[in-house]
mmCIF file of C-alpha atoms in Angstrom:
data_model
loop_
_atom_site.group_PDB
_atom_site.id
_atom_site.type_symbol
_atom_site.label_atom_id
_atom_site.label_comp_id
_atom_site.label_asym_id
_atom_site.label_seq_id
_atom_site.Cartn_x
_atom_site.Cartn_y
_atom_site.Cartn_z
ATOM 1 C CA MET A 277 13.798 4.175 19.971
ATOM 2 C CA SER A 278 16.600 5.586 22.099
ATOM 3 C CA GLY A 279 16.161 4.782 25.780
ATOM 4 C CA SER A 280 13.902 2.020 25.536
ATOM 5 C CA THR A 281 14.684 -1.318 27.032
ATOM 6 C CA ALA A 282 14.471 -4.706 25.459
ATOM 7 C CA ASN A 283 10.732 -5.355 26.440
ATOM 8 C CA GLY A 284 9.895 -1.986 24.708
ATOM 9 C CA ARG A 285 9.328 0.091 27.994
ATOM 10 C CA TRP A 286 10.838 3.444 28.522
ATOM 11 C CA GLY A 287 13.889 4.129 30.626
ATOM 12 C CA GLU A 288 13.828 5.075 34.358
ATOM 13 C CA PRO A 289 12.278 8.388 35.297
ATOM 14 C CA GLY A 290 14.650 11.270 35.266
ATOM 15 C CA GLU A 291 16.960 9.997 32.295
ATOM 16 C CA PRO A 292 17.650 13.183 30.102
ATOM 17 C CA GLY A 293 15.845 13.375 26.971
ATOM 18 C CA GLU A 294 13.596 10.366 27.396
ATOM 19 C CA PRO A 295 9.758 10.463 28.150
ATOM 20 C CA HIS A 296 8.655 9.539 31.744
ATOM 21 C CA PRO A 297 7.011 6.080 31.689
ATOM 22 C CA THR A 298 3.738 7.659 33.240
ATOM 23 C CA ASP A 299 3.582 10.441 30.460
ATOM 24 C CA GLY A 300 1.743 8.319 28.054
ATOM 25 C CA PRO A 301 0.733 4.761 27.051
ATOM 26 C CA GLU A 302 3.036 2.003 27.271
ATOM 27 C CA MET A 303 4.397 0.977 23.750
ATOM 28 C CA SER A 304 7.338 -0.231 22.051
ATOM 29 C CA GLY A 305 9.977 1.986 20.300
ATOM 30 C CA VAL A 306 8.702 0.625 16.896
ATOM 31 C CA GLU A 307 5.054 1.662 17.765
ATOM 32 C CA LEU A 308 5.953 5.125 18.859
ATOM 33 C CA ALA A 309 8.234 5.559 15.881
ATOM 34 C CA GLY A 310 5.315 4.491 13.601
ATOM 35 C CA TRP A 311 3.050 7.112 15.327
ATOM 36 C CA MET A 312 5.672 9.810 14.921
ATOM 37 C CA ARG A 313 5.879 9.243 11.267
ATOM 38 C CA GLN A 314 2.121 9.549 10.851
ATOM 39 C CA VAL A 315 2.034 12.877 12.856
ATOM 40 C CA TYR A 316 5.191 14.189 10.877
ATOM 41 C CA GLU A 317 3.662 13.190 7.464
ATOM 42 C CA LEU A 318 0.505 14.954 8.302
ATOM 43 C CA ALA A 319 2.309 17.893 9.448
ATOM 44 C CA VAL A 320 4.432 17.824 6.157
ATOM 45 C CA ARG A 321 1.309 17.988 4.008
ATOM 46 C CA THR A 322 -0.317 20.767 6.154
ATOM 47 C CA PRO A 323 1.280 24.059 6.549
ATOM 48 C CA THR A 324 0.301 24.525 10.107
ATOM 49 C CA ILE A 325 -1.408 21.402 11.679
ATOM 50 C CA THR A 326 -3.407 21.532 14.926
ATOM 51 C CA ARG A 327 -4.107 19.018 17.693
ATOM 52 C CA ALA A 328 -7.642 18.831 16.615
ATOM 53 C CA ARG A 329 -6.723 18.029 13.003
ATOM 54 C CA LEU A 330 -4.453 15.184 14.228
ATOM 55 C CA VAL A 331 -6.979 13.750 16.484
ATOM 56 C CA ALA A 332 -9.577 13.799 13.751
ATOM 57 C CA ALA A 333 -6.731 11.848 11.573
ATOM 58 C CA ALA A 334 -7.106 8.995 14.321
ATOM 59 C CA ILE A 335 -3.933 9.891 16.281
ATOM 60 C CA PRO A 336 -4.937 8.818 19.726
ATOM 61 C CA PRO A 337 -4.535 12.081 22.160
ATOM 62 C CA ALA A 338 -2.177 10.223 24.659
ATOM 63 C CA VAL A 339 0.043 9.115 21.826
ATOM 64 C CA LEU A 340 -0.091 12.552 20.218
ATOM 65 C CA THR A 341 1.364 14.368 23.308
ATOM 66 C CA LEU A 342 4.284 11.935 23.346
ATOM 67 C CA ALA A 343 4.920 11.921 19.478
ATOM 68 C CA THR A 344 4.853 15.675 19.277
ATOM 69 C CA ARG A 345 7.036 16.043 22.223
ATOM 70 C CA GLU A 346 9.647 13.749 20.608
ATOM 71 C CA LEU A 347 9.310 15.192 17.266
ATOM 72 C CA GLN A 348 10.035 18.655 18.731
ATOM 73 C CA ALA A 349 12.973 17.321 20.705
ATOM 74 C CA ARG A 350 14.432 16.075 17.454
ATOM 75 C CA GLY A 351 13.897 19.255 15.554
ATOM 76 C CA LEU A 352 11.292 17.790 13.340
ATOM 77 C CA LEU A 353 8.381 20.097 14.559
ATOM 78 C CA ARG A 354 8.326 23.497 15.732
ATOM 79 C CA PRO A 355 5.263 25.230 17.551
ATOM 80 C CA GLY A 356 2.955 27.156 15.352
ATOM 81 C CA ASP A 357 1.718 30.585 15.979
ATOM 82 C CA ALA A 358 -1.589 29.291 17.615
ATOM 83 C CA PRO A 359 -1.757 27.190 20.756
ATOM 84 C CA ASP A 360 -1.671 23.326 20.140
ATOM 85 C CA SER A 361 -0.359 23.861 16.552
ATOM 86 C CA TRP A 362 3.048 22.774 14.753
ATOM 87 C CA GLU A 363 4.877 23.245 11.731
ATOM 88 C CA ALA A 364 7.086 20.455 9.940
ATOM 89 C CA THR A 365 10.698 21.570 9.345
ATOM 90 C CA THR A 366 12.228 20.860 5.880
ATOM 91 C CA PRO A 367 11.580 17.243 4.948
ATOM 92 C CA ALA A 368 14.838 16.900 2.850
ATOM 93 C CA VAL A 369 16.922 17.641 6.114
ATOM 94 C CA THR A 370 14.900 16.011 8.717
ATOM 95 C CA VAL A 371 13.401 12.778 7.342
ATOM 96 C CA SER A 372 16.417 10.802 8.418
ATOM 97 C CA ALA A 373 15.933 12.056 11.911
ATOM 98 C CA LEU A 374 12.670 9.893 12.156
ATOM 99 C CA ALA A 375 14.834 6.729 12.357
ATOM 100 C CA ALA A 376 15.320 5.558 15.726
ATOM 101 C CA PRO A 377 18.027 2.940 16.870
ATOM 102 C CA GLN A 378 15.522 0.100 16.413
ATOM 103 C CA ASP A 379 14.538 1.329 12.975
ATOM 104 C CA LEU A 380 18.131 0.860 11.840
ATOM 105 C CA HIS A 381 17.804 -2.905 11.722
ATOM 106 C CA GLN A 382 18.132 -4.149 8.221
ATOM 107 C CA VAL A 383 15.194 -6.561 8.582
ATOM 108 C CA GLU A 384 12.802 -5.954 11.388
ATOM 109 C CA LEU A 385 10.023 -8.473 12.336
ATOM 110 C CA LEU A 386 6.443 -6.937 12.763
ATOM 111 C CA CYS A 387 4.222 -8.488 15.287
ATOM 112 C CA THR A 388 0.952 -6.763 14.920
ATOM 113 C CA LEU A 389 -1.383 -5.234 12.247
ATOM 114 C CA GLN A 390 -0.780 -1.713 13.837
ATOM 115 C CA GLU A 391 3.184 -2.183 13.402
ATOM 116 C CA LEU A 392 2.350 -3.524 9.794
ATOM 117 C CA HIS A 393 0.342 -0.325 9.032
ATOM 118 C CA ASN A 394 2.885 1.946 10.633
ATOM 119 C CA ALA A 395 5.742 0.412 8.688
ATOM 120 C CA THR A 396 3.863 0.630 5.418
ATOM 121 C CA SER A 397 2.942 4.134 6.121
ATOM 122 C CA SER A 398 6.512 5.085 6.735
ATOM 123 C CA VAL A 399 7.891 3.214 3.773
ATOM 124 C CA THR A 400 5.457 5.114 1.315
ATOM 125 C CA ALA A 401 5.944 8.378 2.876
ATOM 126 C CA GLY A 402 9.724 8.052 2.425
ATOM 127 C CA ALA A 403 9.524 7.364 -1.391
ATOM 128 C CA THR A 404 10.823 10.052 -3.680
ATOM 129 C CA ARG A 405 10.300 8.485 -7.148
ATOM 130 C CA GLU A 406 8.337 5.321 -7.403
ATOM 131 C CA ILE A 407 6.311 2.779 -5.157
ATOM 132 C CA ARG A 408 6.008 -0.724 -6.515
ATOM 133 C CA ILE A 409 3.316 -2.761 -5.169
ATOM 134 C CA LEU A 410 2.305 -6.501 -5.160
ATOM 135 C CA ARG A 411 -1.074 -7.398 -3.674
ATOM 136 C CA ASP A 412 -2.476 -10.637 -2.873
ATOM 137 C CA ASN A 413 -5.978 -11.439 -1.716
ATOM 138 C CA SER A 414 -5.106 -11.281 1.947
ATOM 139 C CA PRO A 415 -6.962 -10.106 5.012
ATOM 140 C CA ARG A 416 -5.238 -6.809 5.043
ATOM 141 C CA THR A 417 -5.949 -6.220 1.280
ATOM 142 C CA ALA A 418 -9.584 -6.831 2.023
ATOM 143 C CA PHE A 419 -9.358 -4.423 5.009
ATOM 144 C CA GLU A 420 -7.859 -1.738 2.666
ATOM 145 C CA PHE A 421 -10.520 -2.203 0.062
ATOM 146 C CA GLY A 422 -13.214 -1.701 2.629
ATOM 147 C CA ILE A 423 -11.778 1.916 3.408
ATOM 148 C CA ASP A 424 -13.918 4.933 2.105
ATOM 149 C CA LEU A 425 -13.445 5.840 -1.485
ATOM 150 C CA PRO A 426 -12.262 9.387 -1.112
ATOM 151 C CA VAL A 427 -9.058 7.909 0.830
ATOM 152 C CA HIS A 428 -8.317 5.893 -2.329
ATOM 153 C CA ARG A 429 -8.736 8.864 -4.567
ATOM 154 C CA GLN A 430 -5.885 10.735 -2.590
ATOM 155 C CA ARG A 431 -2.810 11.164 -4.633
ATOM 156 C CA LEU A 432 0.051 9.224 -3.243
ATOM 157 C CA LEU A 433 2.691 11.536 -1.789
ATOM 158 C CA GLY A 434 6.166 10.741 -0.730
ATOM 159 C CA ALA A 435 8.940 12.582 1.122
ATOM 160 C CA GLY A 436 8.476 16.265 0.966
ATOM 161 C CA GLY A 437 4.907 15.924 -0.044
ATOM 162 C CA HIS A 438 5.766 15.186 -3.676
ATOM 163 C CA PRO A 439 3.602 12.897 -5.851
ATOM 164 C CA VAL A 440 5.388 9.668 -6.584
ATOM 165 C CA ARG A 441 4.651 6.962 -9.424
ATOM 166 C CA SER A 442 2.733 4.237 -8.086
ATOM 167 C CA ARG A 443 2.640 0.852 -9.893
ATOM 168 C CA ALA A 444 0.580 -2.078 -8.359
ATOM 169 C CA THR A 445 0.148 -5.670 -9.510
ATOM 170 C CA TYR A 446 -2.837 -7.382 -7.876
ATOM 171 C CA ASP A 447 -3.674 -10.913 -7.559
ATOM 172 C CA THR A 448 -6.755 -11.644 -9.774
ATOM 173 C CA GLY A 449 -8.609 -12.862 -6.585
ATOM 174 C CA VAL A 450 -8.745 -9.329 -5.366
ATOM 175 C CA LEU A 451 -11.409 -8.776 -8.060
ATOM 176 C CA GLN A 452 -13.765 -10.843 -6.055
ATOM 177 C CA LEU A 453 -13.688 -8.367 -3.067
ATOM 178 C CA PRO A 454 -16.796 -6.190 -2.580
ATOM 179 C CA ARG A 455 -16.446 -2.795 -4.298
ATOM 180 C CA ALA A 456 -13.285 -4.006 -6.130
ATOM 181 C CA GLY A 457 -14.057 -2.134 -9.297
ATOM 182 C CA GLU A 458 -15.058 1.084 -7.400
ATOM 183 C CA VAL A 459 -11.874 0.832 -5.467
ATOM 184 C CA LEU A 460 -9.687 0.143 -8.350
ATOM 185 C CA ARG A 461 -11.251 3.094 -10.400
ATOM 186 C CA ALA A 462 -10.713 5.377 -7.362
ATOM 187 C CA ARG A 463 -7.096 4.266 -7.028
ATOM 188 C CA GLY A 464 -6.650 4.930 -10.773
ATOM 189 C CA GLU A 465 -8.046 8.477 -10.398
ATOM 190 C CA ALA A 466 -5.291 9.054 -7.791
ATOM 191 C CA GLY A 467 -2.653 8.184 -10.448
ATOM 192 C CA GLU A 468 -2.233 4.358 -9.488
ATOM 193 C CA GLU A 469 -1.268 2.091 -12.485
ATOM 194 C CA SER A 470 -2.522 -1.468 -12.129
ATOM 195 C CA ARG A 471 -2.222 -4.720 -13.539
ATOM 196 C CA PHE A 472 -3.623 -8.247 -12.759
ATOM 197 C CA ILE A 473 -2.263 -11.624 -12.620
ATOM 198 C CA ALA A 474 -2.970 -14.878 -10.637
ATOM 199 C CA GLY A 475 -0.733 -16.474 -8.017
ATOM 200 C CA ILE A 476 0.702 -13.647 -6.227
ATOM 201 C CA PRO A 477 1.896 -15.257 -2.935
ATOM 202 C CA PHE A 478 2.139 -12.347 -0.502
ATOM 203 C CA SER A 479 1.809 -8.562 -0.699
ATOM 204 C CA VAL A 480 4.932 -6.335 -0.894
ATOM 205 C CA VAL A 481 5.376 -2.506 -0.962
ATOM 206 C CA VAL A 482 8.737 -1.261 -2.229
ATOM 207 C CA ALA A 483 9.903 2.484 -1.951
ATOM 208 C CA ASP A 484 12.510 3.169 -4.372
ATOM 209 C CA GLU A 485 15.588 1.147 -3.608
ATOM 210 C CA MET A 486 15.627 2.128 0.155
ATOM 211 C CA ALA A 487 12.907 0.149 2.092
ATOM 212 C CA ALA A 488 10.304 -2.459 1.640
ATOM 213 C CA VAL A 489 7.401 -4.204 3.605
ATOM 214 C CA ILE A 490 6.553 -7.754 3.305
ATOM 215 C CA ASP A 491 2.789 -8.406 4.284
ATOM 216 C CA LEU A 492 2.306 -12.022 5.193
ATOM 217 C CA THR A 493 -1.433 -11.698 6.654
ATOM 218 C CA SER A 494 -2.503 -14.363 3.962
ATOM 219 C CA TYR A 495 -0.566 -16.729 6.461
ATOM 220 C CA ASP A 496 -1.313 -15.075 9.834
ATOM 221 C CA SER A 497 -4.049 -12.586 9.973
ATOM 222 C CA SER A 498 -2.621 -11.081 13.112
ATOM 223 C CA GLY A 499 0.210 -9.627 11.039
ATOM 224 C CA ARG A 500 2.869 -11.371 12.914
ATOM 225 C CA GLY A 501 5.796 -12.515 10.807
ATOM 226 C CA SER A 502 5.518 -9.505 8.400
ATOM 227 C CA LEU A 503 8.739 -7.695 7.749
ATOM 228 C CA LEU A 504 9.997 -4.201 7.465
ATOM 229 C CA ILE A 505 13.296 -4.374 5.428
ATOM 230 C CA ARG A 506 15.961 -1.848 4.864
ATOM 231 C CA ASP A 507 18.738 -4.073 3.588
ATOM 232 C CA ARG A 508 19.285 -2.498 0.168
ATOM 233 C CA ARG A 509 20.344 -5.939 -1.254
ATOM 234 C CA PHE A 510 17.010 -7.463 -0.152
ATOM 235 C CA VAL A 511 15.008 -4.404 -1.193
ATOM 236 C CA LEU A 512 16.548 -4.617 -4.540
ATOM 237 C CA GLY A 513 15.547 -8.246 -4.944
ATOM 238 C CA LEU A 514 12.005 -7.517 -3.916
ATOM 239 C CA ARG A 515 11.961 -4.638 -6.413
ATOM 240 C CA ALA A 516 12.841 -7.019 -9.095
ATOM 241 C CA LEU A 517 10.202 -9.602 -8.138
ATOM 242 C CA ALA A 518 7.537 -6.737 -8.341
ATOM 243 C CA ASP A 519 9.008 -5.821 -11.699
ATOM 244 C CA SER A 520 8.822 -9.331 -12.882
ATOM 245 C CA PHE A 521 5.150 -9.753 -11.771
ATOM 246 C CA TRP A 522 4.289 -6.373 -13.590
ATOM 247 C CA ARG A 523 5.830 -7.393 -16.813
ATOM 248 C CA LEU A 524 3.790 -10.705 -16.761
ATOM 249 C CA ALA A 525 0.540 -9.130 -15.554
ATOM 250 C CA ALA A 526 -2.076 -7.676 -17.816
ATOM 251 C CA PRO A 527 -4.259 -4.407 -17.357
ATOM 252 C CA ILE A 528 -7.899 -4.290 -17.385
ATOM 253 C CA THR A 529 -8.719 -1.948 -20.144
ATOM 254 C CA ALA A 530 -11.545 -1.681 -22.579
ATOM 255 C CA ALA A 531 -11.550 -3.509 -25.731
ATOM 256 C CA HIS A 532 -11.501 -1.423 -29.028
ATOM 257 C CA LYS A 533 -13.739 -3.355 -31.083
ATOM 258 C CA PRO A 534 -16.866 -1.317 -32.155
ATOM 259 C CA GLU A 535 -19.386 -4.093 -32.803
ATOM 260 C CA MET A 536 -18.509 -5.631 -29.231
ATOM 261 C CA ASP A 537 -21.112 -5.070 -26.589
ATOM 262 C CA ALA A 538 -20.021 -3.562 -23.177
ATOM 263 C CA ARG A 539 -20.410 -6.730 -21.475
ATOM 264 C CA SER A 540 -18.307 -8.772 -23.789
ATOM 265 C CA ARG A 541 -15.488 -6.210 -23.689
ATOM 266 C CA LEU A 542 -15.371 -6.302 -19.759
ATOM 267 C CA ILE A 543 -15.418 -10.104 -19.847
ATOM 268 C CA LEU A 544 -12.520 -10.154 -22.456
ATOM 269 C CA ALA A 545 -10.507 -7.513 -20.430
ATOM 270 C CA VAL A 546 -10.860 -9.485 -17.225
ATOM 271 C CA MET A 547 -10.247 -12.843 -18.879
ATOM 272 C CA ALA A 548 -6.961 -11.462 -20.262
ATOM 273 C CA THR A 549 -5.742 -11.040 -16.528
ATOM 274 C CA GLY A 550 -5.954 -14.738 -16.009
ATOM 275 C CA ALA A 551 -8.984 -14.362 -13.682
ATOM 276 C CA THR A 552 -11.162 -17.331 -12.962
ATOM 277 C CA ASP A 553 -14.751 -17.637 -14.531
ATOM 278 C CA ALA A 554 -16.187 -16.969 -11.169
ATOM 279 C CA THR A 555 -14.192 -13.726 -10.687
ATOM 280 C CA ILE A 556 -15.133 -12.562 -14.222
ATOM 281 C CA ALA A 557 -18.883 -13.183 -13.519
ATOM 282 C CA HIS A 558 -18.609 -11.242 -10.336
ATOM 283 C CA GLN A 559 -17.068 -8.232 -12.061
ATOM 284 C CA ALA A 560 -19.463 -8.504 -15.116
ATOM 285 C CA GLY A 561 -22.461 -9.039 -13.005
ATOM 286 C CA VAL A 562 -23.547 -12.115 -15.049
ATOM 287 C CA SER A 563 -23.729 -15.855 -14.394
ATOM 288 C CA LYS A 564 -20.809 -18.144 -14.704
ATOM 289 C CA ARG A 565 -22.565 -19.939 -17.527
ATOM 290 C CA THR A 566 -22.885 -16.686 -19.494
ATOM 291 C CA VAL A 567 -19.068 -16.170 -18.968
ATOM 292 C CA GLU A 568 -18.375 -19.598 -20.343
ATOM 293 C CA ARG A 569 -20.578 -19.094 -23.262
ATOM 294 C CA THR A 570 -19.077 -15.467 -24.006
ATOM 295 C CA VAL A 571 -15.545 -16.779 -23.657
ATOM 296 C CA ARG A 572 -16.132 -19.728 -26.065
ATOM 297 C CA SER A 573 -17.575 -17.347 -28.570
ATOM 298 C CA LEU A 574 -14.565 -14.938 -28.243
ATOM 299 C CA MET A 575 -12.141 -17.676 -28.638
ATOM 300 C CA GLU A 576 -13.753 -18.980 -31.683
ATOM 301 C CA GLU A 577 -13.734 -15.447 -33.095
ATOM 302 C CA LEU A 578 -10.054 -15.021 -32.434
ATOM 303 C CA GLY A 579 -9.156 -18.487 -33.546
ATOM 304 C CA ALA A 580 -7.546 -19.333 -30.222
ATOM 305 C CA THR A 581 -7.435 -22.833 -28.508
ATOM 306 C CA THR A 582 -6.468 -21.449 -25.016
ATOM 307 C CA ARG A 583 -7.314 -18.377 -23.134
ATOM 308 C CA PHE A 584 -3.855 -17.075 -23.105
ATOM 309 C CA GLN A 585 -3.845 -17.357 -26.951
ATOM 310 C CA ALA A 586 -6.944 -15.442 -27.042
ATOM 311 C CA GLY A 587 -5.604 -12.600 -24.881
ATOM 312 C CA VAL A 588 -2.512 -12.444 -27.108
ATOM 313 C CA GLN A 589 -4.735 -12.312 -30.259
ATOM 314 C CA ALA A 590 -7.111 -9.782 -28.753
ATOM 315 C CA ALA A 591 -3.913 -7.558 -28.007
ATOM 316 C CA ARG A 592 -2.611 -8.043 -31.391
ATOM 317 C CA ARG A 593 -5.878 -6.877 -32.843
ATOM 318 C CA GLY A 594 -5.952 -3.867 -30.843
ATOM 319 C CA TRP A 595 -8.982 -5.192 -28.720
ATOM 320 C CA LEU A 596 -7.135 -4.687 -25.430
#
């Protein structure tokens, strides 16, 4: 953020165009930029947004005062007709103005879960065409799956408030999370396309070709070590990685075999993703022994000697 020092504090009182240090909570430029993005995103999606609405969206009041002041100074917000209300200026013209000098770093180290959340929000909000997602079974993934279902049902909107395509490849371990099925169905209702594969090493969110976030909370639950990346070469590499996992992964779909019961259809569909018997049992609501027995029966019927072959044969027969 322009005017912040190396330790993240604001400049001395009286510097033109900079907030006074006592005007709001102390925070780094990256943290404030993240809050500013959240305020601006909400303003873009709401013709006239009020202070009450922003506070209800979990923007701290002290931060809100500072964020709206900075956004107005940059021409991103203008006062609404009613007191304590604002309107966003044209997104296509102003999105680039959200970038502060610190944000222009090509690779930025994230040190807290809040910074990771802010970075992810800014990257997804900046997309214009497609979001690619890799999700390992990390603490942050578990946290996100605990969010209320109506939030998951919200259509993903990018720059300008336009819907963008969302393709998510999940580690099969995610299927063991509480409410995993409900959450995935809700996200599907919001337009997310999803596939599953075992062995995703870390989470990644890639917006078009411009920015990406690497989430390393599987290795440090505090979020430290995660990265915000704007180097296009690095972003393209991560996009290719996400595409590779997507091609190798399998969707969970209903099997089209009239005489197959619903439980066997679900077991076959989850098995085809490479999930373990424990995960399949959790999703199907049966014992591990029942899963093993059903899988053996399906493999015999399909003439397969491995589960991979069973998945291939089931797909060829139109069961998946």
